[in-house]
Structure formats: C-alpha cells, structure tokens
XYZ file of C-alpha atoms in Angstrom:
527
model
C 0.000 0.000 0.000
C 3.185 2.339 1.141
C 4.907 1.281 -2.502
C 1.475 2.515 -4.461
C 1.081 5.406 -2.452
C 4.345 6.621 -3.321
C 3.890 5.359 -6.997
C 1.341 7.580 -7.135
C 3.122 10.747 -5.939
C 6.005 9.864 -8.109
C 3.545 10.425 -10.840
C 1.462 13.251 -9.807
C 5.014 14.774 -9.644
C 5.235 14.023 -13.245
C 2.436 15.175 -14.427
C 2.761 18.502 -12.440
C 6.491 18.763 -14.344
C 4.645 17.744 -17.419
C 1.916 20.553 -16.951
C 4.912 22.935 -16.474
C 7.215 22.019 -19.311
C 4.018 22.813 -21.710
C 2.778 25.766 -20.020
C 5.804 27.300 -20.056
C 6.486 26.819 -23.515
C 2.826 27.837 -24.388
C 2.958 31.356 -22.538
C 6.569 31.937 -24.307
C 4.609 31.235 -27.842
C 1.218 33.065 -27.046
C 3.538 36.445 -25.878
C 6.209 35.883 -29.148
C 2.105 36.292 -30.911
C 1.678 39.528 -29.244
C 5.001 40.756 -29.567
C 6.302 39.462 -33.305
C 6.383 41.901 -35.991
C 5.882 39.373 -38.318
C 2.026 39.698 -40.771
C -0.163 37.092 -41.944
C 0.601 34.679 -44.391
C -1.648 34.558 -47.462
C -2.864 31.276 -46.622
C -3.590 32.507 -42.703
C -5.558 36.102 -44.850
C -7.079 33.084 -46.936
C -8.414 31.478 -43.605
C -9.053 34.541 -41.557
C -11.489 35.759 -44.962
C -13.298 32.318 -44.311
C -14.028 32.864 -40.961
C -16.013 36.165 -41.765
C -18.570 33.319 -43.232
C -18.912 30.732 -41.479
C -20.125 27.494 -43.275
C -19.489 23.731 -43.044
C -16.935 23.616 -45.966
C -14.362 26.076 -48.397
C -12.949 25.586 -51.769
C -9.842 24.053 -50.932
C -10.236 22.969 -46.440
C -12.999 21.574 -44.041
C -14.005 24.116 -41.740
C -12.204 23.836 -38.316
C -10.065 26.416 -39.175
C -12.216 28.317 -40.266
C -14.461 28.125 -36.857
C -11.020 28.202 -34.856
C -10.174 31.658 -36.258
C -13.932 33.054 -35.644
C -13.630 31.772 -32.073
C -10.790 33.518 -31.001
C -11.158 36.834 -32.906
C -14.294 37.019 -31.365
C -12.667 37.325 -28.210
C -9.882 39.643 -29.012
C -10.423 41.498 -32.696
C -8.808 40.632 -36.162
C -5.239 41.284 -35.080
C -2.913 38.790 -36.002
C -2.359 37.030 -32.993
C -5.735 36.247 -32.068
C -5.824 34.878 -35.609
C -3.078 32.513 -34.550
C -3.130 31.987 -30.680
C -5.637 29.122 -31.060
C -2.617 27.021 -32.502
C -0.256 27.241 -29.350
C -3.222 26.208 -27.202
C -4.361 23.118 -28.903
C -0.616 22.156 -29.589
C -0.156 22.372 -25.829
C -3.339 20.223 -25.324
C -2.175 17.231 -27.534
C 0.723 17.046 -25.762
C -1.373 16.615 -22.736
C -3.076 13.983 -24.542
C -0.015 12.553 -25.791
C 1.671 12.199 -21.965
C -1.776 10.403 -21.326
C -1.161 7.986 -23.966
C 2.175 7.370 -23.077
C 1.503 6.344 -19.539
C -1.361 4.148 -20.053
C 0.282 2.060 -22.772
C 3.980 1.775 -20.878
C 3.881 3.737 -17.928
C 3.755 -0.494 -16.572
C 7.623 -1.336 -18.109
C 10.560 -0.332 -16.541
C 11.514 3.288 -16.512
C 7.510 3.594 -17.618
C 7.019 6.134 -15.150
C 8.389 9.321 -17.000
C 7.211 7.899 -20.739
C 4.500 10.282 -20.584
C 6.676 13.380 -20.027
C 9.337 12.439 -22.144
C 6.334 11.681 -24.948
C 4.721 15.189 -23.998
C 8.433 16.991 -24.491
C 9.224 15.024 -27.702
C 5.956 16.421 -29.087
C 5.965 19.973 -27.963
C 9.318 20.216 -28.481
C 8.862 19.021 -32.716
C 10.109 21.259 -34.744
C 6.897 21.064 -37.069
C 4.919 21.901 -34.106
C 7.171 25.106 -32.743
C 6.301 26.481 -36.325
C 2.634 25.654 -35.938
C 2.596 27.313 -33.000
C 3.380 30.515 -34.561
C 0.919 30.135 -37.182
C -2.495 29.174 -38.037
C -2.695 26.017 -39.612
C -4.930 22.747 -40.658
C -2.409 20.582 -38.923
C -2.778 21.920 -35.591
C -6.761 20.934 -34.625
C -6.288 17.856 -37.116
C -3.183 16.005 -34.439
C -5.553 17.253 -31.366
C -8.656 15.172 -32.789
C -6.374 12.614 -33.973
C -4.443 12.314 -30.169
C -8.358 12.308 -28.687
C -9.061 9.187 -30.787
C -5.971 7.327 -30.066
C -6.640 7.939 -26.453
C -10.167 6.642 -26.724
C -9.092 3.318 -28.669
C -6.177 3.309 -26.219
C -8.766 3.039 -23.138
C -11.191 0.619 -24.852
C -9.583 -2.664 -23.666
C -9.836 -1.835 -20.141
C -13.210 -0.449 -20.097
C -16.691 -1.715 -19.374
C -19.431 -3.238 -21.990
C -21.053 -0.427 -21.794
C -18.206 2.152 -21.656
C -16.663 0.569 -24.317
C -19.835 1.490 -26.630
C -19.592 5.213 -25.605
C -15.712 4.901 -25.964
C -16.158 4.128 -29.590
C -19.038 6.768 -30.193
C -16.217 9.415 -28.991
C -13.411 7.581 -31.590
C -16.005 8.097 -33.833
C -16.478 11.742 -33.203
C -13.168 12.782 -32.523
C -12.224 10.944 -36.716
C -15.473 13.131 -37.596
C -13.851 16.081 -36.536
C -10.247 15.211 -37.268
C -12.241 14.705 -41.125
C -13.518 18.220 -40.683
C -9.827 19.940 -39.643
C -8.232 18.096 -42.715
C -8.831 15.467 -45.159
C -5.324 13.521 -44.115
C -7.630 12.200 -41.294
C -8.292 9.737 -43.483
C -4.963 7.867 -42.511
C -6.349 6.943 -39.123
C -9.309 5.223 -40.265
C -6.948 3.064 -42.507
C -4.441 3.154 -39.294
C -7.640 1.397 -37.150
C -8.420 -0.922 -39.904
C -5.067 -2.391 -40.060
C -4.283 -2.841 -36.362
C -8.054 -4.660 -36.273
C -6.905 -6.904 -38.781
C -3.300 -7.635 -37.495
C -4.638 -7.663 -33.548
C -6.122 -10.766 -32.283
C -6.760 -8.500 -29.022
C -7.997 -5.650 -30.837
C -10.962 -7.408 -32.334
C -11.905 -8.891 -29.427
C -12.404 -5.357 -27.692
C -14.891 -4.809 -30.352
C -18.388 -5.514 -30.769
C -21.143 -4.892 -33.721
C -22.449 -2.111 -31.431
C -19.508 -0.857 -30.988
C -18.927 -0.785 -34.692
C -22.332 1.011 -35.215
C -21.982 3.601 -32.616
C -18.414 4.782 -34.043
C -19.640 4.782 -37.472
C -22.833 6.519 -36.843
C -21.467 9.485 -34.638
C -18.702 9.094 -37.640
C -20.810 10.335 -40.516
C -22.931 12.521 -38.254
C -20.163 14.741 -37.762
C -18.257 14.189 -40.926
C -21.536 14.436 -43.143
C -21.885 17.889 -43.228
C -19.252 18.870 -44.967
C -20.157 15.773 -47.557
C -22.913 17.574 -48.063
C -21.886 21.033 -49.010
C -19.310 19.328 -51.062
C -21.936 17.931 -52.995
C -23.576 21.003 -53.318
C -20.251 22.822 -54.290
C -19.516 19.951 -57.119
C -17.313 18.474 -54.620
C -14.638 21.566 -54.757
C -12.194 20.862 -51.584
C -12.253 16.961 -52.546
C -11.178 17.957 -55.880
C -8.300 20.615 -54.952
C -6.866 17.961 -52.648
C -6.794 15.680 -55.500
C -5.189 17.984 -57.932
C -2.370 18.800 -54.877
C -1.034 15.457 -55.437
C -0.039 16.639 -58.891
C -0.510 13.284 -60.795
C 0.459 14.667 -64.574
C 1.728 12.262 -66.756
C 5.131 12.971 -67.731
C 6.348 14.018 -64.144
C 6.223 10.857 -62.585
C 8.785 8.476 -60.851
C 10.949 11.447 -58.733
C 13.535 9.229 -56.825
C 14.818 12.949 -55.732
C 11.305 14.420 -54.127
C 11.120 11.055 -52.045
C 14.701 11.839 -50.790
C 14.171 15.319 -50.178
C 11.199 14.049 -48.348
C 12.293 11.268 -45.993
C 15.242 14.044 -45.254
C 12.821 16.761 -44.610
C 11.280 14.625 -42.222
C 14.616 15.251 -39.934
C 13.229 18.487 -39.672
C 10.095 18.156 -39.103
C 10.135 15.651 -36.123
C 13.597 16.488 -35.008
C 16.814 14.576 -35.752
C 17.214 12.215 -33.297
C 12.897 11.235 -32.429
C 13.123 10.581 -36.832
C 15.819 8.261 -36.624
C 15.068 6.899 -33.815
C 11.463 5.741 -34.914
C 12.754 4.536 -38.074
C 15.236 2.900 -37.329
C 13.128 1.307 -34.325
C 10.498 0.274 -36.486
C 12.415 -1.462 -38.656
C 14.533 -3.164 -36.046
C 11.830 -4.267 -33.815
C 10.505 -5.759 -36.362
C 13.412 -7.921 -37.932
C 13.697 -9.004 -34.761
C 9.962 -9.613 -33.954
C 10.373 -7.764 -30.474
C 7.510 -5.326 -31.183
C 5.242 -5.282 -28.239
C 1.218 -4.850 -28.793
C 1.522 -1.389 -28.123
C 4.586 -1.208 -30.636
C 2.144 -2.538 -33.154
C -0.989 -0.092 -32.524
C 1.202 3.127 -32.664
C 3.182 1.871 -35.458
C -0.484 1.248 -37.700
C -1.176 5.103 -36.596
C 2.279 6.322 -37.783
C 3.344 4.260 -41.020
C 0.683 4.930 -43.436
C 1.008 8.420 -43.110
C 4.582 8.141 -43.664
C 4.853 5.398 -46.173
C 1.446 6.942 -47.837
C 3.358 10.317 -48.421
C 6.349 9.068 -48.941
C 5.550 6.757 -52.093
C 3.024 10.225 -53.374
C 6.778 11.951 -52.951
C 8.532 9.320 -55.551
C 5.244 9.451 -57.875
C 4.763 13.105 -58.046
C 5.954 15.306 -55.058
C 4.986 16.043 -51.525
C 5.174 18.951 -49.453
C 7.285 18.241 -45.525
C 4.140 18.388 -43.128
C 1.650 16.124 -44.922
C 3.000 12.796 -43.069
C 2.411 15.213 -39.749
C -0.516 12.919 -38.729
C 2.586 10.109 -38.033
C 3.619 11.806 -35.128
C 0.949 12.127 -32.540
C 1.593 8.221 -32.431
C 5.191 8.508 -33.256
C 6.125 10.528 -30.034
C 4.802 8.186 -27.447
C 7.205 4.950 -29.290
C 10.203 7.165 -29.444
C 9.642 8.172 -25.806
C 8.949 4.591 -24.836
C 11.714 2.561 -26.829
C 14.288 5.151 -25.954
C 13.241 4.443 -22.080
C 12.893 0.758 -22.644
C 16.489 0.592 -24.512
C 17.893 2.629 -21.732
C 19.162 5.451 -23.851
C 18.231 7.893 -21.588
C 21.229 10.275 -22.573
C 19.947 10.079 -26.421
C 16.116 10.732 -25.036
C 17.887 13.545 -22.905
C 20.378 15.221 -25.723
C 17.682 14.845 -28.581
C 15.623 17.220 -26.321
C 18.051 19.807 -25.541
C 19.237 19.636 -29.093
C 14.900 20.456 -29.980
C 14.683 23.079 -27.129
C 18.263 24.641 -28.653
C 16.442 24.888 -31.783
C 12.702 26.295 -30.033
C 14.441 28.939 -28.323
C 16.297 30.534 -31.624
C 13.410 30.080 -33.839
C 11.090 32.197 -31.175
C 14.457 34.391 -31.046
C 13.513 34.784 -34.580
C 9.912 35.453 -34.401
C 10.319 37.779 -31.915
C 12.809 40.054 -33.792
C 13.123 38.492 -37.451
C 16.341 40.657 -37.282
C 17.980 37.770 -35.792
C 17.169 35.368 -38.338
C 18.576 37.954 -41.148
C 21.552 37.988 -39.557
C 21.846 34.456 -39.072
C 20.991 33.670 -43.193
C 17.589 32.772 -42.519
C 15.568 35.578 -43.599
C 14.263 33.527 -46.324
C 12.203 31.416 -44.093
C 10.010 34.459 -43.392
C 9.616 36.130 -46.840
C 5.930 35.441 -47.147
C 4.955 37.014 -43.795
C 6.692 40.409 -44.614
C 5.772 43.190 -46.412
C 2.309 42.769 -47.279
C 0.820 45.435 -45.247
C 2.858 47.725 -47.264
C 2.044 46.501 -50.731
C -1.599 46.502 -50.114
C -1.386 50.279 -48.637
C 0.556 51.178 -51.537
C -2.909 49.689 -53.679
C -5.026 51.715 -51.644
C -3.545 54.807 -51.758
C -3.273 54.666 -55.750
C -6.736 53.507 -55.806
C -7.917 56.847 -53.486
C -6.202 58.997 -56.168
C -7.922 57.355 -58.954
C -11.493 57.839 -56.851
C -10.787 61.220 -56.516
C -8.788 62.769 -59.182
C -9.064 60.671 -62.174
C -12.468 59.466 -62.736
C -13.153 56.877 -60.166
C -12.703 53.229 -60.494
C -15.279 50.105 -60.863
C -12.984 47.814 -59.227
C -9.407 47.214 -57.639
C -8.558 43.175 -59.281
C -5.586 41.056 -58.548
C -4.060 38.505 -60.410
C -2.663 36.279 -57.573
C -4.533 34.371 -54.811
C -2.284 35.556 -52.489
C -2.211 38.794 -52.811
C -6.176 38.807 -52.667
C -5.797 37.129 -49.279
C -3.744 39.754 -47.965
C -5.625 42.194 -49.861
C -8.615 41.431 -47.994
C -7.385 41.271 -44.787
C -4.676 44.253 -44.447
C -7.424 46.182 -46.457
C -10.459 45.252 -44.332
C -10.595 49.001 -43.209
C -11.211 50.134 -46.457
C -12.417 47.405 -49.209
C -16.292 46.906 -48.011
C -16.358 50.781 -46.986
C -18.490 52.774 -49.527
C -15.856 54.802 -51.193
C -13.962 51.888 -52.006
C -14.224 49.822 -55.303
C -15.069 46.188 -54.990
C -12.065 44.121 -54.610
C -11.652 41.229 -57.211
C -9.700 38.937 -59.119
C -8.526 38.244 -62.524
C -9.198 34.915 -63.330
C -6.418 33.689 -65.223
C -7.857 29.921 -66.378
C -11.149 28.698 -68.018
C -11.994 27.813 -64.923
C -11.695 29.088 -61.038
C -8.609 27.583 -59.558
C -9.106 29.112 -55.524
C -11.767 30.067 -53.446
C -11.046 34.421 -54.516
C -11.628 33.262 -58.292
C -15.087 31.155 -57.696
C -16.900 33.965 -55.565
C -15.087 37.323 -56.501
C -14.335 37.049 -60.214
C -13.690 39.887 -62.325
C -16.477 40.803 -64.593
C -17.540 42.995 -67.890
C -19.568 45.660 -65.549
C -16.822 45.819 -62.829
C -14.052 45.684 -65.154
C -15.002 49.303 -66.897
C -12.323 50.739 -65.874
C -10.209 48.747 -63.136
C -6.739 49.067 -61.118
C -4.545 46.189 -61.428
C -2.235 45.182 -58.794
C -0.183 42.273 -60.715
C 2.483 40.521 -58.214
C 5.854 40.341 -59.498
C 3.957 41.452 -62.796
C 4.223 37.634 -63.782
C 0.956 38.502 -65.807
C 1.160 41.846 -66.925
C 0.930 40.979 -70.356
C -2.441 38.263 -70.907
C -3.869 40.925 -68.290
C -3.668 43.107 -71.183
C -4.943 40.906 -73.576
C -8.453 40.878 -71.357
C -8.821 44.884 -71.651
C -9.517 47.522 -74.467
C -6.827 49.737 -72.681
C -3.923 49.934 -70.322
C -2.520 53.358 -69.244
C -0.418 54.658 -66.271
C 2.081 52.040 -65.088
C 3.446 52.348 -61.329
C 5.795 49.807 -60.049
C 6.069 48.900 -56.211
C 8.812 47.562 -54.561
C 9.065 46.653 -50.990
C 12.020 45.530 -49.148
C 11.223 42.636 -47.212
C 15.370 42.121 -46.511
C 18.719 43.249 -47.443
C 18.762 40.864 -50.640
C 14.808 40.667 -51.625
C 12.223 42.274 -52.729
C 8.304 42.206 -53.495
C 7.400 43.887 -56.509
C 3.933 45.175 -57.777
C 2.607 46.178 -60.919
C -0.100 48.701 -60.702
C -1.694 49.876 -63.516
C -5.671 50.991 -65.650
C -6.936 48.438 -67.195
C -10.469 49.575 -69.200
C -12.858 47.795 -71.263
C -12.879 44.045 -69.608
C -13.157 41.563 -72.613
C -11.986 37.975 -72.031
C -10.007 36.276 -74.381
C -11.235 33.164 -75.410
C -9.319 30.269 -72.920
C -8.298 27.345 -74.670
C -10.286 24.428 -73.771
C -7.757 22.083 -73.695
C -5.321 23.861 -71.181
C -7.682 26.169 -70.031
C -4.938 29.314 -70.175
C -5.220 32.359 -72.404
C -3.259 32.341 -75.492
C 0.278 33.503 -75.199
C 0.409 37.264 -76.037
C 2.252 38.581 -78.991
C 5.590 39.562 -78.646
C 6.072 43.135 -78.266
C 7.631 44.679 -81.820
C-alpha cells in the first residue's frame, strides 16, 4: 500500500512537471504572438477571410479552421495574434493527450514512469509543431482530434461493456472532426483498420455495437461537410486531388522522395526521426515489437509510407505525413526508455529546445534570423501590409482625381488574401471599389476566383495590382486599354524584394481560354 502510495506521488510529480514544461512553452509562444512583428501569411488572410462566413466547408479545407479563427477573434479582434493563438493552445493540449497515452500504454515497463513526459516533451518540443505554434494552420486541430481518438481506442480494452460502446461513439467523433480539420484524417481510419486486422486483441475489444456507434457518430459529424461538397460539385475533394499533382510525364521522382524522408529530420527532429525509423524497422526484424509497438506503429506508417511513395510518384510537401507523429512521439519516448538510452532521449531534447528557443528568437525580432541567413524562411509574412497600402492609396487617387474606379482586381490568390485582410478598413467601406480577381484559367482555380471574379460591368475601368507582374501581359490581352504604369517595390530584406505592378486596365473583354489547357493564349511579342 506504502509502494502505491508513493507510486502515485512519483507520478502526480510528473504530471505537475509535465503541466509545467508545456505551459511554459505555451505562454513563451502566445507572448512571441503579441510581440512578433511578423504579418499574416496569405494562406492565414485566406483562412481569416473564411471565418467572416462561417459554413461547413471552403474551396480548398474543411471548416475547423475556419471556426477556430472566428472563435478567437471574437474574443480579441482581427489582429494577427488572435488569428493565430488558437494554434499554441491546442498544440499544448495534444501534448497533454499525448503524456496520457504514453503512460497508459507503458507507464507499466521499466523506466515507464516518465514515458508520458518524455512523450509530452518530444511532441511539444517538434520542430513542425514550434512552427505551428506561430501560425495558423490545418495541422494543428487535425493532431488534437487525432491524439483524442488514439486515447479513446487506447482506453477501450480496459473499459466496461457499456463504456466501451460510448468509448467508440467518442473515436467516432473525434475521426469526424479530425475529417472536418483536414482530409489527411483519413490515414487513421486506414491506421484502425489495419491494427483490427493484425490484432487478435484488438478485435476482441470490439463488438457490432460498438462498430455502429463509431460509425454513426462518424458520418454525423463528418456528413456535413459531404454535403456542401456535394452542393459545391465536390470543390475541396477535388483541390486535394489535384495537390497530389498526378500529370503524366512528371512521374517516378527518386529525388522528391529523398528530399522528403530528409525533410522529415526536420520536421520531427533529428534524433525522435531516426530513432522511430530505425526502431520500427529493427523491432521488427527481430519480432520484439510489443502490442503497443504494433498499434502506434499502424497510426504512424501509413502516413509516412502513404506520403512518402506520393513523394517518388509526383511530389509532396514536408508536413503532410504530420498525422505520423501524434503516435510517433509516445514509441520514441517509450523505446528510448525501454532501450535505456536515456542520454539520447535527454540530448535529442536539448538539441529540440536549442532549436525552439532561436526560432522564437527569430519570431520575436526576425532581425535575428537575417543575420543568421535565414531571412528567407520568413519572406511570405513580410511586407504585405505595405504593398496593399501602396494599392489603396493609388486607388484613393484614382477615386478622386481621375475618374473613379469600378474595381481594384488582382491577379494572384495571395495577394487577394492579404488584400482582404490588411485592407479590411477600407475594401467593403463605400468609397472603395469592390475588390476582385482576374481569373487567369477557363476555370476558377481558388476560393477568390469562384466567388469574386472579375467581370464585364466591374471591369469598366479597373486598377490592377499584378504581383511580381508575372501577368502583366495576358492581363492586357483581357482589356480595351492599359494606361499609367506604377511599379512597387518593398524591401522585405537586405537581398529581396516584393514587386507590384499597378496599372488601368479599361474595357474588360476575355479572351477566349483554350479548352484544352484552359490558359489564355500567349500574347504577342512586343515589336
């Protein structure tokens, strides 16, 4: 009775160091939020525009983020760190979740005891997740939902008949809204599948209720957003099939699946990578993988092998295996503990809190990461407050000195984004001109070109803002007229810049698009 008493201290101890370690780095991420110069990137604008309309799908993401962003700028206004602070808090939460996992599956074996806080660090700690905890991202509630559902299937052994049916019901929920955060959810439903099929255990726990319960409260949350798919000829389902970029011609890239599996190094951190894979793969040469090994490893490898073979057919971008490691923290935390490696466990950390503490060095005062040759990294959160004054403040001088305007259009989804958001003070007001955009294919390729196209009554006579002026020219081709040419440039660093071409544009009349490629024809070379 003495021995669990103190067992149980030992780990409330824990869990109270656990509770710190995250809380701590959550209040250093939510003030680097309120304190970082740094803007919005065009995808965060993109999400932050959604949010103003709240619906159960978009053209190219479920809706969580969406709902997230309304949430929190609710609270505290459309600055950009109440766009973003949602991200540090539900990152701090699945490491919660995570530590939880950890200790219920090995917090029995030797050393078990401080799996959940090692599992907890290894998580919080991922590089992936100290840049998604500066941002506002799809990843972020999608690894939260999918941490709740591992927990649940986790518990179900243990639990009652009758808990075991609500258990399920809540796995069920928690995919639906994983589903709803981002489509990569789908990886856990194939994750469950194959540990049902290679666990003897595992289908025991299970009953047809069971089975009905998770798949009912399944579709009830998921169907929603099936639903306004349907109505919306299935738009987000189709942009996440043309992101795997399937074209005939480009495939078999032996270098994009290198550049991936490297890539991952620096997304879970150098030594948690290496360690699972090269764990996995031992383990299971030497058949030593314990039924837990086996569970987590169905919830990490299809992400990873999934993305990794889309990387040698076509390409993949570094955070779409991210689902592996909500699983993938709790068996490095646990093998390196088992194996005794505690000063590997111990130096990977320090090496992952090294690199947390320079890159919120960086947000903090992107100075730092100038000076260090990383200015790169924050390019497309710079300078976009300043290009879209620069649009207003040509398009007040055309509204008052030259006529007026019928609309400001953009050629560049991104710069609508921003457009939108660092321009929310005066697009909407009613001495502005609509914004829009120029839509540059047959058909609308982003969510600015379906519901704000450019149009024969608003394009009458029309300011341009072309980025980098990469379509100055089949612009052109659409109008009657061009006149008055004014190029922006703003610094974002000592080596680059962001240019804008702003010109009139009058009498809006579409080229035909050719229907095979859908693009305008190539315009004539100037004489």
């Amino acid at each position: 009775m003495a021995l669990d008493e103190t067992a149980r201290r030992a780990q409330a101890r824990i869990w109270r160091l656990t509770l710190i370690l995250v809380g701590v780095l959550t209040v250093l991420r939510v003030v680097a939020l309120f304190v970082t110069p740094l803007e919005l990137y065009p995808d965060e604008a993109q999400y932050w525009l959604w949010s103003r309309h709240l619906d159960f799908g978009y053209f190219s993401k479920p809706p969580v983020i969406a709902w997230l962003i309304w949430a929190t700028t609710r609270i505290g206004g459309d600055a950009e760190a109440w766009l973003r602070i949602g991200s540090p808090l539900i990152n701090a939460g699945t490491a919660l979740v995570i530590a939880r996992i950890a200790t219920r599956l090995y917090g029995a074996e030797r050393g078990g005891r401080w799996v959940g806080a090692a599992a907890a660090a290894i998580f919080i700690l991922m590089p992936g997740i100290q840049l998604s905890s500066v941002l506002i991202t799809t990843d972020t509630p999608l690894l939260f939902f999918l941490a709740l559902m591992i927990w649940a299937c986790v518990a179900l052994p243990d639990a009652s008949p009758r808990a075991r049916t609500w258990l399920a019901a809540g796995m069920g929920a928690a995919l639906g809204l994983a589903f709803l955060s981002k489509y990569a959810a789908i990886y856990a439903l194939a994750s469950l599948g194959a540990h049902l099929f290679l666990s003897r255990e595992a289908r025991r726990a299970w009953t047809p209720a069971m089975a009905l319960a998770f798949f009912v409260t399944l579709f009830a949350v998921f169907a929603p957003n099936m639903i306004w798919n349907y109505q919306h000829h299935f738009s987000t389902l189709e942009h996440t099939a043309a992101n795997a970029n399937w074209k005939a011609g480009k495939l078999f890239n032996p270098g994009e699946l290198v550049q991936f599996v490297g890539s991952q190094f620096g997304v879970f951190g150098p030594v948690p990578f290496g360690v699972l894979g090269g764990g996995a793969l031992l383990l299971a040469v030497r058949k030593r993988l314990a039924p837990a090994d086996v569970m987590l490893l169905c919830f990490a490898l299809p992400p990873l092998v999934t993305v990794a073979a889309q990387a040698f057919v076509s390409r993949a971008n570094a955070n779409w295996a991210g689902a592996a490691y909500v699983a993938g923290s709790v068996l490095v935390a646990a093998w390196l503990l088992r194996w005794e490696a505690r000063r590997w466990l111990v130096g990977g950390l320090a090496l992952q809190a090294v690199l947390a503490a320079v890159f919120l060095a960086w947000v903090i005062d992107p100075r730092t990461a100038e000076a260090m040759g990383m200015a790169n990294a924050f390019k497309r959160a710079r300078g976009w407050d300043q290009t879209v004054q620069a649009i207003i403040e040509r398009s007040r001088e055309e509204q008052a000195l030259h006529g007026g305007l019928t609309a400001v259009a953009v050629d560049d989804r991104f710069l609508y984004n921003v457009a939108a958001y660092y321009g929310r003070g005066y697009f909407g007001t009613p001495a502005a001109p609509p914004l829009r955009m120029w839509v540059h294919e047959i058909a609308a390729r982003n969510q600015a070109e379906a519901e704000a196209p450019l149009d024969a009554a608003l394009g009458r006579r029309a300011l341009i803002a072309s980025l980098e002026g990469t379509y100055r020219a089949k612009i052109k081709q659409d109008f009657a007229k061009t006149s008055d040419l004014q190029i922006v440039r703003v610094r974002l660093d000592k080596k680059r810049s962001r240019r804008t071409d702003l010109f009139i544009a009058e009498g809006f009349a579409p080229v035909p698009r050719d229907p095979k490629t859908g693009l305008p024809p190539d315009p004539e070379p100037t004489p």
